[in-house]
Short mmCIF file of C-alpha atoms and ligand atoms in Angstrom, two decimals:
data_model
loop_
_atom_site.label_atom_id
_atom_site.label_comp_id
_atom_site.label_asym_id
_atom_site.label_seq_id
_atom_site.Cartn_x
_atom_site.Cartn_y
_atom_site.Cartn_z
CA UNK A 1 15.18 24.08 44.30
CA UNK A 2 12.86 26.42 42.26
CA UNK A 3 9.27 25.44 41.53
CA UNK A 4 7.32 24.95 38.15
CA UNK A 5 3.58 25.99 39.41
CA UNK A 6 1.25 24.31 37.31
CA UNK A 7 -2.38 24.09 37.01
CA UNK A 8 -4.41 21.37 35.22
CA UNK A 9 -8.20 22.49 33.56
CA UNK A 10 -9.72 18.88 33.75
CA UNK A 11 -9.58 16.06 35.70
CA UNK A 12 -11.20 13.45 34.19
CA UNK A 13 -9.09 10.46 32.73
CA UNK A 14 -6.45 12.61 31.06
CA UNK A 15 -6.24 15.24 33.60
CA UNK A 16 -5.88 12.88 36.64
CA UNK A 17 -3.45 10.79 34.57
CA UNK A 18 -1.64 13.64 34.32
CA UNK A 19 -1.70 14.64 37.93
CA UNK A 20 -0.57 10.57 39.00
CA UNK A 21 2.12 11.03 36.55
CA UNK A 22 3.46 14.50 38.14
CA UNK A 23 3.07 13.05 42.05
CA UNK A 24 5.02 10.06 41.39
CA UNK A 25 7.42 10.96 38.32
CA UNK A 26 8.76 13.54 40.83
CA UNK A 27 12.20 12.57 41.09
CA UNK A 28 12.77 11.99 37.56
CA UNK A 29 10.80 15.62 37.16
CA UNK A 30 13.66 16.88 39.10
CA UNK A 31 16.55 15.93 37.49
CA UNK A 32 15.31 16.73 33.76
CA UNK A 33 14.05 20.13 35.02
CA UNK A 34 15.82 20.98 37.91
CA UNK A 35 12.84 22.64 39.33
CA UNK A 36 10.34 21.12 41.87
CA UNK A 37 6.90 20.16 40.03
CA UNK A 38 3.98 21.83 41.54
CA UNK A 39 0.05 21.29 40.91
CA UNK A 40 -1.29 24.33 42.02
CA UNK A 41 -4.60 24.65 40.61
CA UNK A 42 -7.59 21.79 39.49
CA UNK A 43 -10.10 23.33 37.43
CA UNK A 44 -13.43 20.53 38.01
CA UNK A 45 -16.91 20.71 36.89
CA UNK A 46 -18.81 19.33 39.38
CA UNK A 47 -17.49 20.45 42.86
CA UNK A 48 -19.53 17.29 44.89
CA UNK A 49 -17.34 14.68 43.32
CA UNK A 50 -15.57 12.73 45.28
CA UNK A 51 -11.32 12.95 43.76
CA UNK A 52 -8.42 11.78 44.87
CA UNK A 53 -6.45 14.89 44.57
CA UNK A 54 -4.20 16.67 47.63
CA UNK A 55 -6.38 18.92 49.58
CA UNK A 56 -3.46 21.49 49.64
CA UNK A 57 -4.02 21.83 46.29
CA UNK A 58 -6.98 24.73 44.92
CA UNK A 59 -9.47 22.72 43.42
CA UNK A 60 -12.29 24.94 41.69
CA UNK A 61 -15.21 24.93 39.20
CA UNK A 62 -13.98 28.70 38.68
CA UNK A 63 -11.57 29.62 36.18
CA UNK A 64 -10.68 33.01 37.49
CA UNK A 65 -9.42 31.60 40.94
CA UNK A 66 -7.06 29.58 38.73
CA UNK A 67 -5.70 32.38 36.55
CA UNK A 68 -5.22 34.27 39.95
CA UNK A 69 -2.66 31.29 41.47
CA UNK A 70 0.24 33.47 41.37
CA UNK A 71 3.45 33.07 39.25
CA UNK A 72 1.80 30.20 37.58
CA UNK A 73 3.53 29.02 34.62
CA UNK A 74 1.56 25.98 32.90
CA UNK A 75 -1.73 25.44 31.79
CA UNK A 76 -2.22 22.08 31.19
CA UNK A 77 -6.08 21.72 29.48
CA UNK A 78 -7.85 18.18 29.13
CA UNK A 79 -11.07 19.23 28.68
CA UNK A 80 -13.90 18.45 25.97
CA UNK A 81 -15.16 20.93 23.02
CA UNK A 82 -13.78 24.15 21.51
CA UNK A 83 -15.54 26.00 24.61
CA UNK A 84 -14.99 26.69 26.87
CA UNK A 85 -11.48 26.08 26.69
CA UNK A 86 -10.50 28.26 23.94
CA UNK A 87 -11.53 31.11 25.85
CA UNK A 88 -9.31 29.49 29.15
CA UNK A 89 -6.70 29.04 27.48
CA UNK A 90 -6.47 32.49 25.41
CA UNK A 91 -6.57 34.26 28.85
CA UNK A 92 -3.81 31.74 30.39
CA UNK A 93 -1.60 32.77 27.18
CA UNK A 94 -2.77 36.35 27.95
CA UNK A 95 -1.85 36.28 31.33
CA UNK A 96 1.91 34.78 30.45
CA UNK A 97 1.47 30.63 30.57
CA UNK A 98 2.71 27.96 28.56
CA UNK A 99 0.11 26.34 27.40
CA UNK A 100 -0.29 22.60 26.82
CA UNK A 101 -3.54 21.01 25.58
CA UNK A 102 -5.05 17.72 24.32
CA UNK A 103 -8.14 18.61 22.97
CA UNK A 104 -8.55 17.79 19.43
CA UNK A 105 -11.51 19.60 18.68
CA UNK A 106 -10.33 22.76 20.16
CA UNK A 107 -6.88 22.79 18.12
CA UNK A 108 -8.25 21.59 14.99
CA UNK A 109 -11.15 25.06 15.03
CA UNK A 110 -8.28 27.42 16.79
CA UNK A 111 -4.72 26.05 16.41
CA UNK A 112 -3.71 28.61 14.41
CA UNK A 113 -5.11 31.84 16.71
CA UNK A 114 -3.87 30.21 19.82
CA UNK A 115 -0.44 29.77 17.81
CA UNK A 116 -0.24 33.32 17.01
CA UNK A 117 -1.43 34.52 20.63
CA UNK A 118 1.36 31.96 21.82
CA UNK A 119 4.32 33.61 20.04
CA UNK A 120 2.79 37.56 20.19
CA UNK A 121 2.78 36.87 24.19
CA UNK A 122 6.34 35.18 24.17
CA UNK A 123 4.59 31.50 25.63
CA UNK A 124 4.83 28.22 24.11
CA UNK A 125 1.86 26.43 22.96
CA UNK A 126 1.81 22.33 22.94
CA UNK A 127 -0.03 19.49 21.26
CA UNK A 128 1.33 16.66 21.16
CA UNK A 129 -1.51 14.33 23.26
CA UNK A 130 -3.89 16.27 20.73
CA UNK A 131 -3.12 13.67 17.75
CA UNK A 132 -2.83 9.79 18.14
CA UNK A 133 -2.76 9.86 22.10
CA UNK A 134 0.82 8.19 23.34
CA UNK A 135 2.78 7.84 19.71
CA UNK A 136 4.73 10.95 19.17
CA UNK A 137 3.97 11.78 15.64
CA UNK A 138 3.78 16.36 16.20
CA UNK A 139 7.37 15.84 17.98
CA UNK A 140 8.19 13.58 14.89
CA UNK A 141 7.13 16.11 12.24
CA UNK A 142 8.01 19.14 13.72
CA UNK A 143 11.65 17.80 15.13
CA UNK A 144 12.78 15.48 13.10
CA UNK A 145 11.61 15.59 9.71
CA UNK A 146 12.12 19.01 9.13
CA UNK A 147 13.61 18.56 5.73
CA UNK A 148 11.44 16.07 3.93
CA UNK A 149 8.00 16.91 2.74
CA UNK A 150 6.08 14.81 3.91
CA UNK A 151 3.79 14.16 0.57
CA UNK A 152 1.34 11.23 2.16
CA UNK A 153 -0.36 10.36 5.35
CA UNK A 154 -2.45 7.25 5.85
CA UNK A 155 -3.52 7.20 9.53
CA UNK A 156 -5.57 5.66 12.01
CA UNK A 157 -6.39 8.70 14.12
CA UNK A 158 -9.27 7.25 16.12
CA UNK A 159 -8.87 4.19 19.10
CA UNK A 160 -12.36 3.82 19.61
CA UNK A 161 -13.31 2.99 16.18
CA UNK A 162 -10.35 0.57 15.41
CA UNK A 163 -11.05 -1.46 18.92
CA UNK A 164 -14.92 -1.37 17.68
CA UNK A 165 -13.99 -2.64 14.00
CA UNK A 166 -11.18 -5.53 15.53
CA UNK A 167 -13.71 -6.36 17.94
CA UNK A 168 -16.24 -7.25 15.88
CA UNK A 169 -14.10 -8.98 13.68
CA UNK A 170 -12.49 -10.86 16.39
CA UNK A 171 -15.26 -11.62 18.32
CA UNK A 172 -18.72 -11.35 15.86
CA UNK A 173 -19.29 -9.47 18.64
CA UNK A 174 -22.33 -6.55 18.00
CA UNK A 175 -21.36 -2.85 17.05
CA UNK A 176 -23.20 -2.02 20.42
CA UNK A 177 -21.39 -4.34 22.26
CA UNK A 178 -17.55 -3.06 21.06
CA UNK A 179 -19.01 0.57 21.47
CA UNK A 180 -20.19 -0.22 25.08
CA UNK A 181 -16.87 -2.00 25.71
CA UNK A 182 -14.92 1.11 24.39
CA UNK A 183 -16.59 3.49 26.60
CA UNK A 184 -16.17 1.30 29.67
CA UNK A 185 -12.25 1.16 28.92
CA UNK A 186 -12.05 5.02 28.94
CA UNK A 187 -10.67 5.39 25.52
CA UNK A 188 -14.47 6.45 23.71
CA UNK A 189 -15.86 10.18 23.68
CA UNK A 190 -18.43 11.24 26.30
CA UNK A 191 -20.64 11.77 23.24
CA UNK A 192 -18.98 8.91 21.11
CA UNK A 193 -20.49 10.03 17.78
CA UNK A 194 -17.20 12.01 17.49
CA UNK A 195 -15.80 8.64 17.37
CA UNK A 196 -17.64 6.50 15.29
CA UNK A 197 -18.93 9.33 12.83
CA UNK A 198 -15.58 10.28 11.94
CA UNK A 199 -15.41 13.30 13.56
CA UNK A 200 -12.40 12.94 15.70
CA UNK A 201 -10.19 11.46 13.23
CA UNK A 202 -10.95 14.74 11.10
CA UNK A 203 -9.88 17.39 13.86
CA UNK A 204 -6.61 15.16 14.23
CA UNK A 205 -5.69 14.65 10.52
CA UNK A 206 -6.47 18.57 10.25
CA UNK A 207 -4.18 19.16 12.58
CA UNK A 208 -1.72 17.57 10.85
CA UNK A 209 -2.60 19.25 7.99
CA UNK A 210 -2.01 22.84 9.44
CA UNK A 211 1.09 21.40 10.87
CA UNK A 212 2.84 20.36 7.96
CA UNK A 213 0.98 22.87 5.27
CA UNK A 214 0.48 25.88 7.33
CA UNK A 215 -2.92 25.58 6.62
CA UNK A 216 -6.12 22.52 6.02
CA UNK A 217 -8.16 22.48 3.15
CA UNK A 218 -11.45 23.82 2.83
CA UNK A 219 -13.42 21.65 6.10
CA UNK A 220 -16.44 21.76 3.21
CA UNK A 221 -14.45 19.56 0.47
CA UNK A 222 -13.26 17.04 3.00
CA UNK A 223 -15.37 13.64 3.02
CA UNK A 224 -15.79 12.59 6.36
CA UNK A 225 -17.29 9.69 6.81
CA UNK A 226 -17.14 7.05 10.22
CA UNK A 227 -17.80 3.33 10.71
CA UNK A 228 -22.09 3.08 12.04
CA UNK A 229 -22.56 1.31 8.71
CA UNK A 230 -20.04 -1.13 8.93
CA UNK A 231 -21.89 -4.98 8.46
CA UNK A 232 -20.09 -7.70 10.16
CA UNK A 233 -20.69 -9.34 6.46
CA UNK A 234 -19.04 -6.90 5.21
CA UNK A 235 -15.76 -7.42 7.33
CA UNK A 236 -15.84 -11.01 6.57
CA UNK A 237 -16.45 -10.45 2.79
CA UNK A 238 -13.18 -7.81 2.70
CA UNK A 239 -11.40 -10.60 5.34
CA UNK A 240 -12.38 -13.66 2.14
CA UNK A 241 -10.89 -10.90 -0.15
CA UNK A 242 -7.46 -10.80 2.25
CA UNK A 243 -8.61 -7.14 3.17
CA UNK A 244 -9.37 -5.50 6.86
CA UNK A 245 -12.02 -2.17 6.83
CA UNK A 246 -10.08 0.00 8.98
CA UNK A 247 -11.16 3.73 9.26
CA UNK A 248 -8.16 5.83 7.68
CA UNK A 249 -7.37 9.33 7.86
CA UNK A 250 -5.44 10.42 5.01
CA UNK A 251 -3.52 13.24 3.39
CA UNK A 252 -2.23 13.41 0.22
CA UNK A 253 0.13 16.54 -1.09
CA UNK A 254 0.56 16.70 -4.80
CA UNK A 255 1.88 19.03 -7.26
CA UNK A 256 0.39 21.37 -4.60
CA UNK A 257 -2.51 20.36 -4.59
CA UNK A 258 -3.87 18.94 -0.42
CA UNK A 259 -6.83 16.21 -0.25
CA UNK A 260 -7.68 15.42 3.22
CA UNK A 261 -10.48 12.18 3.62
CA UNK A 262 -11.78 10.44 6.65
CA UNK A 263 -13.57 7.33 5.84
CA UNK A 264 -13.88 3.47 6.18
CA UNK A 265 -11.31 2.09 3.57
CA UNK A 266 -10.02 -1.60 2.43
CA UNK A 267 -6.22 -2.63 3.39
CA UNK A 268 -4.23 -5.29 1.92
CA UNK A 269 -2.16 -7.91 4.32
CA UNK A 270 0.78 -5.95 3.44
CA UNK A 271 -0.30 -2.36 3.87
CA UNK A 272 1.30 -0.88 6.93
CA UNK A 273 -2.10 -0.12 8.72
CA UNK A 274 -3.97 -3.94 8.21
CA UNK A 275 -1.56 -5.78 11.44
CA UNK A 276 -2.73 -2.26 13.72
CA UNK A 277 -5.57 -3.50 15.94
CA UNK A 278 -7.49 -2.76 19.15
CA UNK A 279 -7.34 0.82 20.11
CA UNK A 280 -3.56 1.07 18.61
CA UNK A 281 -3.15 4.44 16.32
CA UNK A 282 -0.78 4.25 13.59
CA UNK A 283 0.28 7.16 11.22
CA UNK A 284 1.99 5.63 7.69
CA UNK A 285 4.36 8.78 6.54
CA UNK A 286 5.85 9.30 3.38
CA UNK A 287 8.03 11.74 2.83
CA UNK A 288 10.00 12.73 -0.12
CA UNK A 289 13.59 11.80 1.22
CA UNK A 290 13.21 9.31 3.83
CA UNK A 291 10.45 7.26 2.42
CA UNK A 292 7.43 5.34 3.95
CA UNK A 293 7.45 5.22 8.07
CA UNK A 294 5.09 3.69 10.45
CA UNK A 295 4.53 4.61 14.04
CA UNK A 296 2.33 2.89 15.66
CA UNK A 297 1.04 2.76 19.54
CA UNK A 298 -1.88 3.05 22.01
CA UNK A 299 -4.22 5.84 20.44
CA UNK A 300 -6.30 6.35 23.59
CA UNK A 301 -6.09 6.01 27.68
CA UNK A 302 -5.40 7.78 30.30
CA UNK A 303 -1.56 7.10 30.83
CA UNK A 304 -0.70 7.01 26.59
CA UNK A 305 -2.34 10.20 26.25
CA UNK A 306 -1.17 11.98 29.55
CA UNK A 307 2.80 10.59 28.61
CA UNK A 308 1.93 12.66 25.45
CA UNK A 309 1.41 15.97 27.84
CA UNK A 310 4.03 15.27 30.31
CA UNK A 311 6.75 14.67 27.56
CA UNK A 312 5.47 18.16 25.77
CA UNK A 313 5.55 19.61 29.57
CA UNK A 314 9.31 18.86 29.94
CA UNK A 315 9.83 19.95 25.95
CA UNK A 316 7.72 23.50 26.93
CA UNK A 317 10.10 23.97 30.26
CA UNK A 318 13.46 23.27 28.84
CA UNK A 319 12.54 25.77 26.24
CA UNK A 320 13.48 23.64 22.96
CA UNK A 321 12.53 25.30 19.82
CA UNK A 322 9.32 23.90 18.49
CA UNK A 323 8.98 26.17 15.35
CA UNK A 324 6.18 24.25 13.11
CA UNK A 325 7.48 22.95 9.60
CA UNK A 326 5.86 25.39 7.17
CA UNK A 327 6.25 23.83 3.47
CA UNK A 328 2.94 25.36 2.01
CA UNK A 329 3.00 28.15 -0.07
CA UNK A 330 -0.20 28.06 -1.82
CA UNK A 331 -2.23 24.89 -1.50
CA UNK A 332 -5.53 23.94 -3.28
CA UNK A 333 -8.09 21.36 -2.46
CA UNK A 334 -7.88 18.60 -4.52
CA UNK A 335 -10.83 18.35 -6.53
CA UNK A 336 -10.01 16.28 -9.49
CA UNK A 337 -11.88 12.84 -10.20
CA UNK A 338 -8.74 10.86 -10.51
CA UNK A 339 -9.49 7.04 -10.85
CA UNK A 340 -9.01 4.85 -8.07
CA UNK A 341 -9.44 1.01 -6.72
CA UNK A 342 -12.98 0.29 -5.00
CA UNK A 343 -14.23 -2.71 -2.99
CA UNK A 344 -17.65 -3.23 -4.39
CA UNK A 345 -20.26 -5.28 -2.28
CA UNK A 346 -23.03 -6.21 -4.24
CA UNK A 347 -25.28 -7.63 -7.18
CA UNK A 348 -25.48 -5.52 -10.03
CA UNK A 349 -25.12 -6.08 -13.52
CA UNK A 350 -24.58 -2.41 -14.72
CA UNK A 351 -22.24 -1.81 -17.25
CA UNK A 352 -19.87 1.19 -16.12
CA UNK A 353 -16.76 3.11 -17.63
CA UNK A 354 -13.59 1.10 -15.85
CA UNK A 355 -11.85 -2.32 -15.12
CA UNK A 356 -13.00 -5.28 -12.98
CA UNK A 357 -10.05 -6.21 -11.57
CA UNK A 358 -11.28 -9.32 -9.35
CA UNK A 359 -14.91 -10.53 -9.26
CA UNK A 360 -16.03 -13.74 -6.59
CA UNK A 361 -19.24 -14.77 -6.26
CA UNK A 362 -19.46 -15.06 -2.05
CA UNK A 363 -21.63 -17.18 -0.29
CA UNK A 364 -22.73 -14.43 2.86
CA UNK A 365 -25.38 -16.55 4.94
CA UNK A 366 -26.85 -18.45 2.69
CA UNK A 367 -27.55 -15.53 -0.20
CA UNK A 368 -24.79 -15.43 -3.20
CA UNK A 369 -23.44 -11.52 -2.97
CA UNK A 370 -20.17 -10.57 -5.91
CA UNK A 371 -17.44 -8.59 -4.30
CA UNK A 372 -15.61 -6.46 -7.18
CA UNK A 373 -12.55 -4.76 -6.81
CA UNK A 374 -13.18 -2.14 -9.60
CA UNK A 375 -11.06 0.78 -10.71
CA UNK A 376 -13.19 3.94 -11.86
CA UNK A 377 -13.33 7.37 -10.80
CA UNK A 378 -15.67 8.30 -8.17
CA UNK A 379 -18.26 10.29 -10.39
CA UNK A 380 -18.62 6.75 -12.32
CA UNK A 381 -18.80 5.10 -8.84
CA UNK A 382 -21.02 7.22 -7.78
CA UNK A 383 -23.19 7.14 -10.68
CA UNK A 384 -23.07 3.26 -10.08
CA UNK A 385 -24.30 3.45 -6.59
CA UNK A 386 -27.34 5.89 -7.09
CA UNK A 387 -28.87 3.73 -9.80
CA UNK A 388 -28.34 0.44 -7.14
CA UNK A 389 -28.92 1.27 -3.92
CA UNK A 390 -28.12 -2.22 -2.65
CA UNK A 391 -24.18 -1.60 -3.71
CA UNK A 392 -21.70 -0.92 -0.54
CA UNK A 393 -18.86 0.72 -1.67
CA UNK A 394 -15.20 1.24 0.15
CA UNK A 395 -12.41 2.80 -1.75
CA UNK A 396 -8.77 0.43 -1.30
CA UNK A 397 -6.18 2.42 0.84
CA UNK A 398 -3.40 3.30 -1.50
CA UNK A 399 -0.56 1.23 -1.04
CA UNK A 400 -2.66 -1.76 -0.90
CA UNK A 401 -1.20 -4.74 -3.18
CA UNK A 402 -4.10 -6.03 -5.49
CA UNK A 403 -5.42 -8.62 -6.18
CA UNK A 404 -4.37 -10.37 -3.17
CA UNK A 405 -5.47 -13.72 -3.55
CA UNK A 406 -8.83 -15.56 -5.10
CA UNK A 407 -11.80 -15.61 -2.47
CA UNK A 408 -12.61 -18.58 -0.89
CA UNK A 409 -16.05 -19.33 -1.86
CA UNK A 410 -17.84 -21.08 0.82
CA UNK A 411 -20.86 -23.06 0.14
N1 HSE B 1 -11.84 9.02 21.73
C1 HSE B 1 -10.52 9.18 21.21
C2 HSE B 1 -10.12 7.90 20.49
C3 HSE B 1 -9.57 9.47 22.35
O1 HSE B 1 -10.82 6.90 20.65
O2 HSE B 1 -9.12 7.89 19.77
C4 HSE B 1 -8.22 9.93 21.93
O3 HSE B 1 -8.27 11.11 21.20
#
C-alpha cells in the first residue's frame, strides 16, 4: 500500500487531535484512501515539552527540516496568528503540498493569495475547521448549495462567547468565572480577547463572505463589536422580554449591496439561533431557492475542530473538486441607515423620530429600569444614546417575532 506523508505545523489541542485521530482512524484511513496515513513531520514551539507523539516521527521547532521531509504531500497547519504561518504555508504550496489549515485569522487576512498560490501551483487549499469548528458549513456552501444565493447569514461563529453568555445566564455565574471556565475546557483563545471582543467571529463570517461573494466588504465599515459589556441584568431584562443576547455574526446580500456585522444582538424564542447554547455554533442560511437552514454543532474542541481537518484531508486526497461558489460581480458595502428593531435598556424620556413598539417598566434589583423595543434607524438611535449615556442598546436579530409576550414585572 502507498503512503500519504503528512506533516502537522502545531500541536497544541487541534494539532494533537489531529494526530490521535490519524493513529487510530487508520483502518478506516485505509479503505477511503487506499493509501497508508503517515505523520512525518511535527512542527512545535517549545522543544522541552513533554508530548505524546511517536519518536519515529521528526519533531522540530524548525520549519525548514519539515519542508525538507521528502515527497511530503500535506500540510496540515493549527497554529495561531497570520504569522508565521502564512509564510509556512506559502512555501509548503510552493514546494507542491496540499494545504489544509484552521486558522481563522490567517484565512480571513490571506485566503484569497493562498487561493491563488493554491491553484497557480496545481495544490489544493482547505478550510473547513477554519469556520464554526466541527459543523460543516464551507463543504455545505461550496458543495451543495451551489445554485442558490445564499442572500442571509445569521451565525454564531464564536464557542467561547456563547458558553460565556449561557453560562452566566444559567448559572449567575461572573463573566470571569465563564471566561476562566472556557479557557480551562480548551475551546477559548490563548489571548481570549479575540473571543470576547468579537474578533474571531469577524475573521470567520469574512470568510464566509469571500466564500460566497468572491470578496468581504471593506474590514473599515464592518461593526464589530463582542460581549465584555454584557450585564447579567441585562440578560435577565432581554430573558423578562422572552429574548436571549447571543453574539451574531451576520451577512446580509441585497440588491448587491454586502453588510457584514459582528455584535451582541436580541433573539426571539422562535429565532433559529435562541435554543443554541454552550459552546454550540450555529449558522442560519437563507438562500434564494431552498429557504432558511440551520446547522448547528460544537463550535470549538479539539476533536469537533480536528474532524473538520481530517474530513477536508480525505476531501484534498481523493481529489474532489472544491471550486468556491463565486456569485459576486460587483458588491458594495451597505451603507444605508435603513430602520430597524432595537432593545432599549434604560430611563429616558427623549422624544425621538420612530415607534415604541413594547415599553415595561422592570423591576432590576430594586431600581425601576423601561426596556423599549423601538424601531428607528441607527443615526436616530444613535443620536438617542449620545444625549443619555445611561441607555444600553442591542439591535433584534432579524427574524425575531415581536412583541413576544408582556414582561413580567416583578416587584
Ligand atoms: N476560540 C474559538 C471559539 C475556537 O471559541 O469559537 C474555535 O475557532
Amino acid at each position: 500500500m502507498g503512503k500519504i506523508k503528512v506533516a502537522l505545523l502545531g500541536f497544541g489541542t487541534v494539532g494533537s487531535g489531529v494526530y490521535e485521530i490519524i493513529q487510530s482512524y487508520q483502518e478506516r484511513l485505509d479503505i477511503l484512501l487506499g493509501k497508508r496515513v503517515e505523520v512525518s513531520g511535527v512542527l512545535i514551539h517549545d522543544e522541552k515539552k513533554e508530548r505524546n507523539i511517536n519518536p519515529e516521527i521528526l519533531v522540530t521547532s524548525d520549519i525548514n527540516q519539515i519542508l525538507a521531509i521528502p515527497d511530503l504531500d500535506v500540510v496540515i497547519e493549527a497554529i495561531v496568528g497570520v504569522e508565521p504561518g502564512y509564510t509556512y504555508l506559502s512555501k509548503a504550496i510552493d514546494k507542491g503540498c496540499h494545504i489544509i489549515t484552521a486558522n481563522k485569522e490567517l484565512f480571513a487576512h490571506k485566503g484569497r493569495e493562498l487561493k491563488q498560490r493554491a491553484s497557480e501551483n496545481n495544490v489544493r487549499v482547505s478550510y473547513e475547521a477554519s469556520v464554526a469548528g466541527g459543523i460543516p458549513i464551507i463543504g455545505t456552501l461550496r458543495q451543495l448549495l451551489k445554485v442558490n444565493s445564499v442572500v442571509q447569514i445569521e451565525a454564531i461563529l464564536n464557542g467561547t462567547s456563547n458558553f460565556i453568555l449561557s453560562d452566566i445566564r444559567n448559572t449567575q455565574s461572573s463573566f470571569q468565572d465563564a471566561l476562566q471556565s472556557a479557557q480551562d475546557k480548551g475551546y477559548a483563545e490563548a489571548d481570549p480577547s479575540n473571543d470576547i471582543d468579537g474578533h474571531d467571529a469577524f475573521y470567520k463570517i469574512v470568510i464566509l463572505s469571500e466564500l460566497l461573494f468572491g470578496q468581504q466588504p471593506d474590514w473599515e465599515s464592518i461593526t464589530r463589536k463582542g460581549i465584555r459589556d454584557i450585564a447579567l441584568n441585562h440578560i435577565s431584562l432581554a430573558e423578562s422580554f422572552g429574548f436571549r443576547i447571543k453574539h451574531v455574526a451576520s451577512l446580509t446580500y441585497k440588491n448587491k449591496n454586502l453588510k457584514v456585522e459582528v455584535g451582541p444582538k436580541v433573539v426571539s424564542e422562535d429565532h433559529p439561533l435562541y435554543s443554541v447554547e454552550g459552546v454550540d455554533n450555529a449558522i442560519a442560511l437563507t438562500g434564494n431557492l431552498v429557504g432558511q437552514l440551520k446547522l448547528q454543532g460544537p463550535g470549538a474542541g479539539k476533536f469537533p475542530t480536528a474532524s473538520a481537518i481530517i474530513e477536508d484531508f480525505v476531501t484534498v486526497i481523493n481529489g474532489e473538486q472544491q471550486s468556491d461558489p463565486l456569485k459576486g460581480g460587483t458588491l458594495t458595502s451597505i451603507s444605508e441607515d435603513s430602520t430597524q428593531t432595537w432593545f432599549v435598556i434604560g430611563n429616558s424620556d427623549d422624544p425621538f423620530e420612530g415607534v415604541t413598539l413594547f415599553e415595561e417598566s422592570i423591576s432590576d434589583q430594586g431600581k425601576h429600569v423601561t426596556a423599549r423595543l423601538i424601531k428607528t434607524n441607527r443615526s436616530e438611535l444613535e443620536r438617542l444614546t449620545l444625549k443619555n449615556s445611561d441607555l444600553v442598546v442591542y439591535p433584534v436579530a432579524s427574524s425575531s417575532s415581536l412583541p413576544i409576550r408582556k414582561a413580567v414585572v416583578t416587584a
